[in-house]
């Protein structure tokens, strides 16, 4: 009987010690906030604010690291300097993995998920939105010039170059697009257009919309889900040759972080399921046109969906 009691006491002590160690480990993991990376435009600011607020509500501490260029954010994740982010399928496919062959929305997602698994990065559920690149111009001018596709735009630009070079059209781009592998150079190849250096106006992506509206540029590169497209009465020109790939935004997390953070995948997937083009365009407009903060907009969105 004494031996049984001693054995039971030792076993109970070991069990309690193990439980304490597990509890302590859990506390240590959670006491170090996860680092959430985001890029340098409105939509990413909103997604970052939304994620921080919701994860904090779920008991997962998060520190935001904002305004990163795509390649910088990618390298930071590969180097384990950040833990999670919202990434776009097309960016991963073309910019990071240098795959330029056309793919469907589902095939693009499957491919980048497969490739990143080898890098220790998990792609969770993609949102039902496509923030692809697009070109836009003032709607009134597009109707006057009868320009509704990129091919029609190219024809008009080429005509002016040949007949009235002093009044060449100005085109606004963000600097990243000029140098991307899915950017300006390959687009010029597909659409057979040559742009002189003075025609290219490089600027912060957030300034392009105002530049189009105010006539500082004739046409500009925009994001398809930006709220200012509707707010500024711009017309998005049809990519009639299908140059731009799908850009479905998706939460991505380093594998080891996902494995060590219970509830993280479910929380991020919950957010992803709420996002489509209409929802994100409305949120973007609240920031860019109504001048609400990304934090305010994210907070109200979460409350509207019963998440806060």
Short mmCIF file of C-alpha atoms in Angstrom, two decimals:
data_model
loop_
_atom_site.label_atom_id
_atom_site.label_comp_id
_atom_site.label_asym_id
_atom_site.label_seq_id
_atom_site.Cartn_x
_atom_site.Cartn_y
_atom_site.Cartn_z
CA UNK A 1 0.00 0.00 0.00
CA UNK A 2 2.87 2.33 0.89
CA UNK A 3 4.57 1.57 -2.40
CA UNK A 4 1.31 2.34 -4.25
CA UNK A 5 0.97 5.68 -2.46
CA UNK A 6 4.57 6.57 -3.24
CA UNK A 7 4.11 5.64 -6.89
CA UNK A 8 0.88 7.64 -7.08
CA UNK A 9 2.53 10.64 -5.44
CA UNK A 10 5.48 10.55 -7.84
CA UNK A 11 3.18 10.17 -10.86
CA UNK A 12 0.97 13.02 -9.64
CA UNK A 13 4.03 15.22 -9.10
CA UNK A 14 5.31 14.47 -12.60
CA UNK A 15 1.87 15.15 -14.06
CA UNK A 16 1.57 18.48 -12.26
CA UNK A 17 5.11 19.43 -13.27
CA UNK A 18 4.38 18.61 -16.89
CA UNK A 19 1.18 20.64 -16.79
CA UNK A 20 3.05 23.57 -15.25
CA UNK A 21 5.74 23.41 -17.93
CA UNK A 22 3.12 23.31 -20.69
CA UNK A 23 1.30 26.25 -19.13
CA UNK A 24 4.53 28.18 -18.78
CA UNK A 25 5.50 27.40 -22.38
CA UNK A 26 2.10 28.55 -23.59
CA UNK A 27 2.47 31.76 -21.61
CA UNK A 28 5.93 32.40 -23.02
CA UNK A 29 4.76 31.85 -26.61
CA UNK A 30 1.74 34.16 -26.18
CA UNK A 31 3.71 36.80 -24.28
CA UNK A 32 5.82 37.45 -27.40
CA UNK A 33 3.48 39.24 -29.86
CA UNK A 34 3.28 37.94 -33.39
CA UNK A 35 4.61 40.34 -36.01
CA UNK A 36 2.08 41.17 -38.72
CA UNK A 37 3.49 42.69 -41.91
CA UNK A 38 1.51 44.86 -44.32
CA UNK A 39 2.19 46.82 -47.49
CA UNK A 40 2.07 50.51 -48.25
CA UNK A 41 -1.48 51.17 -49.43
CA UNK A 42 -4.93 51.65 -47.93
CA UNK A 43 -6.32 48.15 -48.37
CA UNK A 44 -3.35 46.66 -46.57
CA UNK A 45 -3.62 49.23 -43.77
CA UNK A 46 -7.25 48.19 -43.25
CA UNK A 47 -6.46 44.47 -43.33
CA UNK A 48 -3.65 45.03 -40.83
CA UNK A 49 -5.86 47.01 -38.43
CA UNK A 50 -8.66 44.45 -38.76
CA UNK A 51 -6.30 41.57 -38.04
CA UNK A 52 -4.63 43.21 -35.04
CA UNK A 53 -7.96 44.10 -33.43
CA UNK A 54 -9.59 40.73 -34.03
CA UNK A 55 -6.61 38.63 -32.97
CA UNK A 56 -6.16 40.71 -29.84
CA UNK A 57 -9.85 40.11 -29.08
CA UNK A 58 -9.15 36.37 -29.44
CA UNK A 59 -6.26 36.60 -27.00
CA UNK A 60 -3.49 36.51 -29.61
CA UNK A 61 -1.10 39.44 -29.21
CA UNK A 62 0.02 41.04 -32.47
CA UNK A 63 2.39 43.86 -33.36
CA UNK A 64 1.93 45.50 -36.79
CA UNK A 65 4.84 46.28 -39.10
CA UNK A 66 3.41 48.52 -41.80
CA UNK A 67 4.21 50.19 -45.13
CA UNK A 68 6.55 47.55 -46.55
CA UNK A 69 7.18 47.03 -50.25
CA UNK A 70 6.20 43.57 -51.49
CA UNK A 71 9.73 42.22 -51.88
CA UNK A 72 10.81 43.59 -48.50
CA UNK A 73 7.83 41.96 -46.83
CA UNK A 74 8.58 38.69 -48.58
CA UNK A 75 12.21 38.66 -47.50
CA UNK A 76 11.23 39.55 -43.94
CA UNK A 77 8.93 36.53 -43.79
CA UNK A 78 11.51 34.19 -45.29
CA UNK A 79 14.04 35.48 -42.75
CA UNK A 80 11.55 34.96 -39.89
CA UNK A 81 11.43 38.67 -39.10
CA UNK A 82 7.65 38.68 -39.51
CA UNK A 83 5.15 35.95 -38.75
CA UNK A 84 2.06 36.61 -40.83
CA UNK A 85 0.67 38.86 -43.55
CA UNK A 86 -2.06 39.28 -46.16
CA UNK A 87 -0.56 38.41 -49.54
CA UNK A 88 -1.86 38.39 -53.11
CA UNK A 89 -1.74 35.23 -55.19
CA UNK A 90 -0.61 36.98 -58.36
CA UNK A 91 2.24 38.74 -56.59
CA UNK A 92 3.52 35.47 -55.19
CA UNK A 93 3.19 33.63 -58.48
CA UNK A 94 4.88 36.17 -60.72
CA UNK A 95 7.09 38.36 -58.56
CA UNK A 96 8.37 35.85 -56.01
CA UNK A 97 8.27 32.64 -58.05
CA UNK A 98 8.71 34.15 -61.54
CA UNK A 99 5.97 32.08 -63.14
CA UNK A 100 4.44 34.05 -65.99
CA UNK A 101 2.24 31.48 -67.74
CA UNK A 102 -1.49 32.34 -67.51
CA UNK A 103 -3.38 30.43 -64.81
CA UNK A 104 -6.93 30.36 -63.51
CA UNK A 105 -7.80 31.82 -60.11
CA UNK A 106 -7.88 28.37 -58.47
CA UNK A 107 -4.73 27.15 -60.21
CA UNK A 108 -2.84 30.27 -59.15
CA UNK A 109 -3.80 29.75 -55.52
CA UNK A 110 -2.94 26.04 -55.60
CA UNK A 111 0.45 26.72 -57.15
CA UNK A 112 1.60 29.40 -54.72
CA UNK A 113 0.33 27.35 -51.78
CA UNK A 114 2.35 24.36 -52.98
CA UNK A 115 5.51 26.39 -53.57
CA UNK A 116 5.38 28.26 -50.28
CA UNK A 117 4.84 25.09 -48.27
CA UNK A 118 8.46 24.28 -49.14
CA UNK A 119 9.47 27.65 -47.69
CA UNK A 120 7.68 27.05 -44.40
CA UNK A 121 4.77 29.35 -45.24
CA UNK A 122 1.11 28.30 -45.11
CA UNK A 123 -1.55 29.88 -47.31
CA UNK A 124 -4.92 29.83 -45.56
CA UNK A 125 -8.32 30.47 -47.18
CA UNK A 126 -8.29 33.08 -49.97
CA UNK A 127 -10.82 35.90 -49.86
CA UNK A 128 -13.41 36.10 -52.63
CA UNK A 129 -11.91 39.27 -54.03
CA UNK A 130 -9.49 40.08 -56.80
CA UNK A 131 -7.42 43.20 -56.29
CA UNK A 132 -5.75 42.94 -59.65
CA UNK A 133 -3.92 45.78 -61.33
CA UNK A 134 -5.90 47.86 -63.80
CA UNK A 135 -5.61 51.10 -65.74
CA UNK A 136 -8.15 53.85 -65.23
CA UNK A 137 -8.94 57.29 -66.58
CA UNK A 138 -11.60 59.95 -66.07
CA UNK A 139 -14.93 58.39 -67.08
CA UNK A 140 -16.05 61.48 -69.00
CA UNK A 141 -12.84 61.54 -70.98
CA UNK A 142 -12.93 57.80 -71.66
CA UNK A 143 -16.39 58.20 -73.15
CA UNK A 144 -15.35 61.23 -75.20
CA UNK A 145 -12.26 59.45 -76.57
CA UNK A 146 -14.13 56.12 -76.92
CA UNK A 147 -11.48 54.33 -74.87
CA UNK A 148 -12.77 51.37 -72.86
CA UNK A 149 -10.04 48.75 -73.32
CA UNK A 150 -6.27 48.75 -73.00
CA UNK A 151 -5.94 48.05 -76.71
CA UNK A 152 -7.95 51.18 -77.48
CA UNK A 153 -5.78 53.14 -75.06
CA UNK A 154 -2.61 51.91 -76.74
CA UNK A 155 -3.95 52.84 -80.18
CA UNK A 156 -4.73 56.37 -78.97
CA UNK A 157 -1.36 56.86 -77.27
CA UNK A 158 0.47 55.60 -80.37
CA UNK A 159 -1.55 57.92 -82.60
CA UNK A 160 -0.64 60.96 -80.50
CA UNK A 161 3.02 59.96 -80.40
CA UNK A 162 3.06 59.94 -84.20
CA UNK A 163 1.00 63.07 -84.87
CA UNK A 164 1.30 65.39 -81.86
CA UNK A 165 4.29 64.37 -79.75
CA UNK A 166 4.27 67.66 -77.82
CA UNK A 167 1.03 66.53 -76.22
CA UNK A 168 1.95 62.94 -75.41
CA UNK A 169 -0.24 61.35 -72.79
CA UNK A 170 1.18 61.07 -69.27
CA UNK A 171 0.76 57.78 -67.42
CA UNK A 172 1.04 57.39 -63.65
CA UNK A 173 2.63 54.32 -62.06
CA UNK A 174 3.89 53.43 -58.63
CA UNK A 175 7.68 52.78 -58.69
CA UNK A 176 7.27 49.10 -57.81
CA UNK A 177 5.21 48.38 -60.94
CA UNK A 178 7.87 49.89 -63.18
CA UNK A 179 10.36 47.26 -61.99
CA UNK A 180 8.12 44.23 -61.36
CA UNK A 181 8.31 41.07 -63.46
CA UNK A 182 4.53 41.41 -63.97
CA UNK A 183 4.89 45.14 -64.49
CA UNK A 184 5.52 47.77 -67.11
CA UNK A 185 8.07 46.06 -69.35
CA UNK A 186 6.17 42.80 -69.99
CA UNK A 187 2.91 44.74 -70.31
CA UNK A 188 4.48 46.84 -73.06
CA UNK A 189 5.46 43.61 -74.80
CA UNK A 190 1.95 42.15 -74.68
CA UNK A 191 0.21 45.34 -75.79
CA UNK A 192 2.93 46.46 -78.22
CA UNK A 193 3.30 49.93 -76.79
CA UNK A 194 6.40 52.07 -76.40
CA UNK A 195 6.41 54.79 -73.76
CA UNK A 196 8.98 57.56 -73.75
CA UNK A 197 10.58 58.25 -70.39
CA UNK A 198 8.91 61.71 -70.04
CA UNK A 199 5.51 60.03 -70.38
CA UNK A 200 6.03 57.96 -67.24
CA UNK A 201 5.17 59.65 -63.96
CA UNK A 202 6.26 57.60 -60.96
CA UNK A 203 4.46 58.33 -57.71
CA UNK A 204 3.15 56.77 -54.52
CA UNK A 205 0.29 54.39 -55.42
CA UNK A 206 -2.11 56.36 -53.26
CA UNK A 207 -1.49 59.53 -55.27
CA UNK A 208 -2.31 58.05 -58.67
CA UNK A 209 -6.07 58.37 -58.19
CA UNK A 210 -5.89 62.07 -57.38
CA UNK A 211 -3.51 62.58 -60.29
CA UNK A 212 -6.04 61.05 -62.70
CA UNK A 213 -8.95 63.00 -61.23
CA UNK A 214 -7.04 66.29 -61.31
CA UNK A 215 -5.61 65.77 -64.81
CA UNK A 216 -1.99 65.58 -63.72
CA UNK A 217 -1.82 62.30 -65.65
CA UNK A 218 -4.08 61.07 -68.46
CA UNK A 219 -4.28 57.49 -67.28
CA UNK A 220 -2.94 55.66 -64.26
CA UNK A 221 -2.33 52.28 -62.71
CA UNK A 222 -4.89 51.46 -60.03
CA UNK A 223 -5.98 48.58 -57.83
CA UNK A 224 -9.32 47.12 -58.90
CA UNK A 225 -10.81 47.18 -55.39
CA UNK A 226 -9.89 50.78 -54.56
CA UNK A 227 -12.85 52.83 -53.37
CA UNK A 228 -11.65 55.96 -55.17
CA UNK A 229 -12.45 54.43 -58.55
CA UNK A 230 -16.14 54.90 -57.89
CA UNK A 231 -15.68 57.93 -55.67
CA UNK A 232 -13.72 59.88 -58.29
CA UNK A 233 -15.87 58.63 -61.20
CA UNK A 234 -13.03 56.83 -62.94
CA UNK A 235 -13.42 54.16 -65.59
CA UNK A 236 -11.37 50.98 -65.35
CA UNK A 237 -10.20 49.94 -68.81
CA UNK A 238 -10.74 46.33 -69.77
CA UNK A 239 -7.59 44.20 -69.85
CA UNK A 240 -8.73 42.71 -73.16
CA UNK A 241 -5.55 40.65 -73.65
CA UNK A 242 -5.68 39.17 -70.16
CA UNK A 243 -2.25 40.42 -69.10
CA UNK A 244 -2.88 40.87 -65.39
CA UNK A 245 -3.20 37.71 -63.26
CA UNK A 246 -5.57 37.07 -60.36
CA UNK A 247 -4.67 38.82 -57.11
CA UNK A 248 -6.78 37.08 -54.46
CA UNK A 249 -5.73 38.34 -51.04
CA UNK A 250 -4.99 35.53 -48.58
CA UNK A 251 -3.70 35.31 -45.00
CA UNK A 252 -0.30 33.62 -44.93
CA UNK A 253 1.54 32.44 -41.82
CA UNK A 254 4.89 30.86 -41.11
CA UNK A 255 4.32 27.15 -40.46
CA UNK A 256 6.01 27.06 -37.06
CA UNK A 257 3.98 30.06 -35.91
CA UNK A 258 0.72 28.50 -37.07
CA UNK A 259 1.55 25.23 -35.30
CA UNK A 260 2.38 26.99 -32.02
CA UNK A 261 -0.57 29.41 -31.95
CA UNK A 262 -3.91 27.67 -31.29
CA UNK A 263 -6.88 29.37 -32.92
CA UNK A 264 -4.82 31.50 -35.30
CA UNK A 265 -5.85 29.72 -38.50
CA UNK A 266 -9.55 29.76 -37.59
CA UNK A 267 -9.43 33.45 -36.73
CA UNK A 268 -7.72 34.46 -39.97
CA UNK A 269 -10.02 32.29 -42.06
CA UNK A 270 -13.01 33.93 -40.37
CA UNK A 271 -11.80 37.32 -41.59
CA UNK A 272 -11.00 36.05 -45.07
CA UNK A 273 -14.53 34.69 -45.54
CA UNK A 274 -16.01 38.15 -44.96
CA UNK A 275 -14.06 39.85 -47.74
CA UNK A 276 -15.16 40.28 -51.34
CA UNK A 277 -14.69 43.06 -53.89
CA UNK A 278 -17.74 45.02 -52.75
CA UNK A 279 -16.85 44.79 -49.07
CA UNK A 280 -13.22 45.84 -49.46
CA UNK A 281 -14.04 48.60 -51.96
CA UNK A 282 -16.50 50.08 -49.47
CA UNK A 283 -13.91 49.93 -46.69
CA UNK A 284 -11.25 51.50 -48.91
CA UNK A 285 -13.61 54.35 -49.80
CA UNK A 286 -14.29 55.11 -46.14
CA UNK A 287 -10.58 55.74 -45.66
CA UNK A 288 -9.63 57.40 -48.94
CA UNK A 289 -12.77 59.46 -49.58
CA UNK A 290 -14.46 59.90 -46.20
CA UNK A 291 -11.07 60.24 -44.47
CA UNK A 292 -11.78 57.83 -41.65
CA UNK A 293 -8.79 56.07 -40.16
CA UNK A 294 -8.04 52.46 -41.09
CA UNK A 295 -8.42 51.59 -37.40
CA UNK A 296 -11.91 53.14 -37.22
CA UNK A 297 -13.06 51.42 -40.40
CA UNK A 298 -11.70 48.03 -39.31
CA UNK A 299 -13.25 48.36 -35.87
CA UNK A 300 -16.71 49.14 -37.24
CA UNK A 301 -16.49 46.31 -39.77
CA UNK A 302 -15.66 43.82 -37.02
CA UNK A 303 -18.51 45.11 -34.85
CA UNK A 304 -20.95 44.95 -37.77
CA UNK A 305 -20.11 41.26 -38.16
CA UNK A 306 -20.28 40.48 -34.44
CA UNK A 307 -16.56 39.87 -34.05
CA UNK A 308 -15.96 42.53 -31.40
#
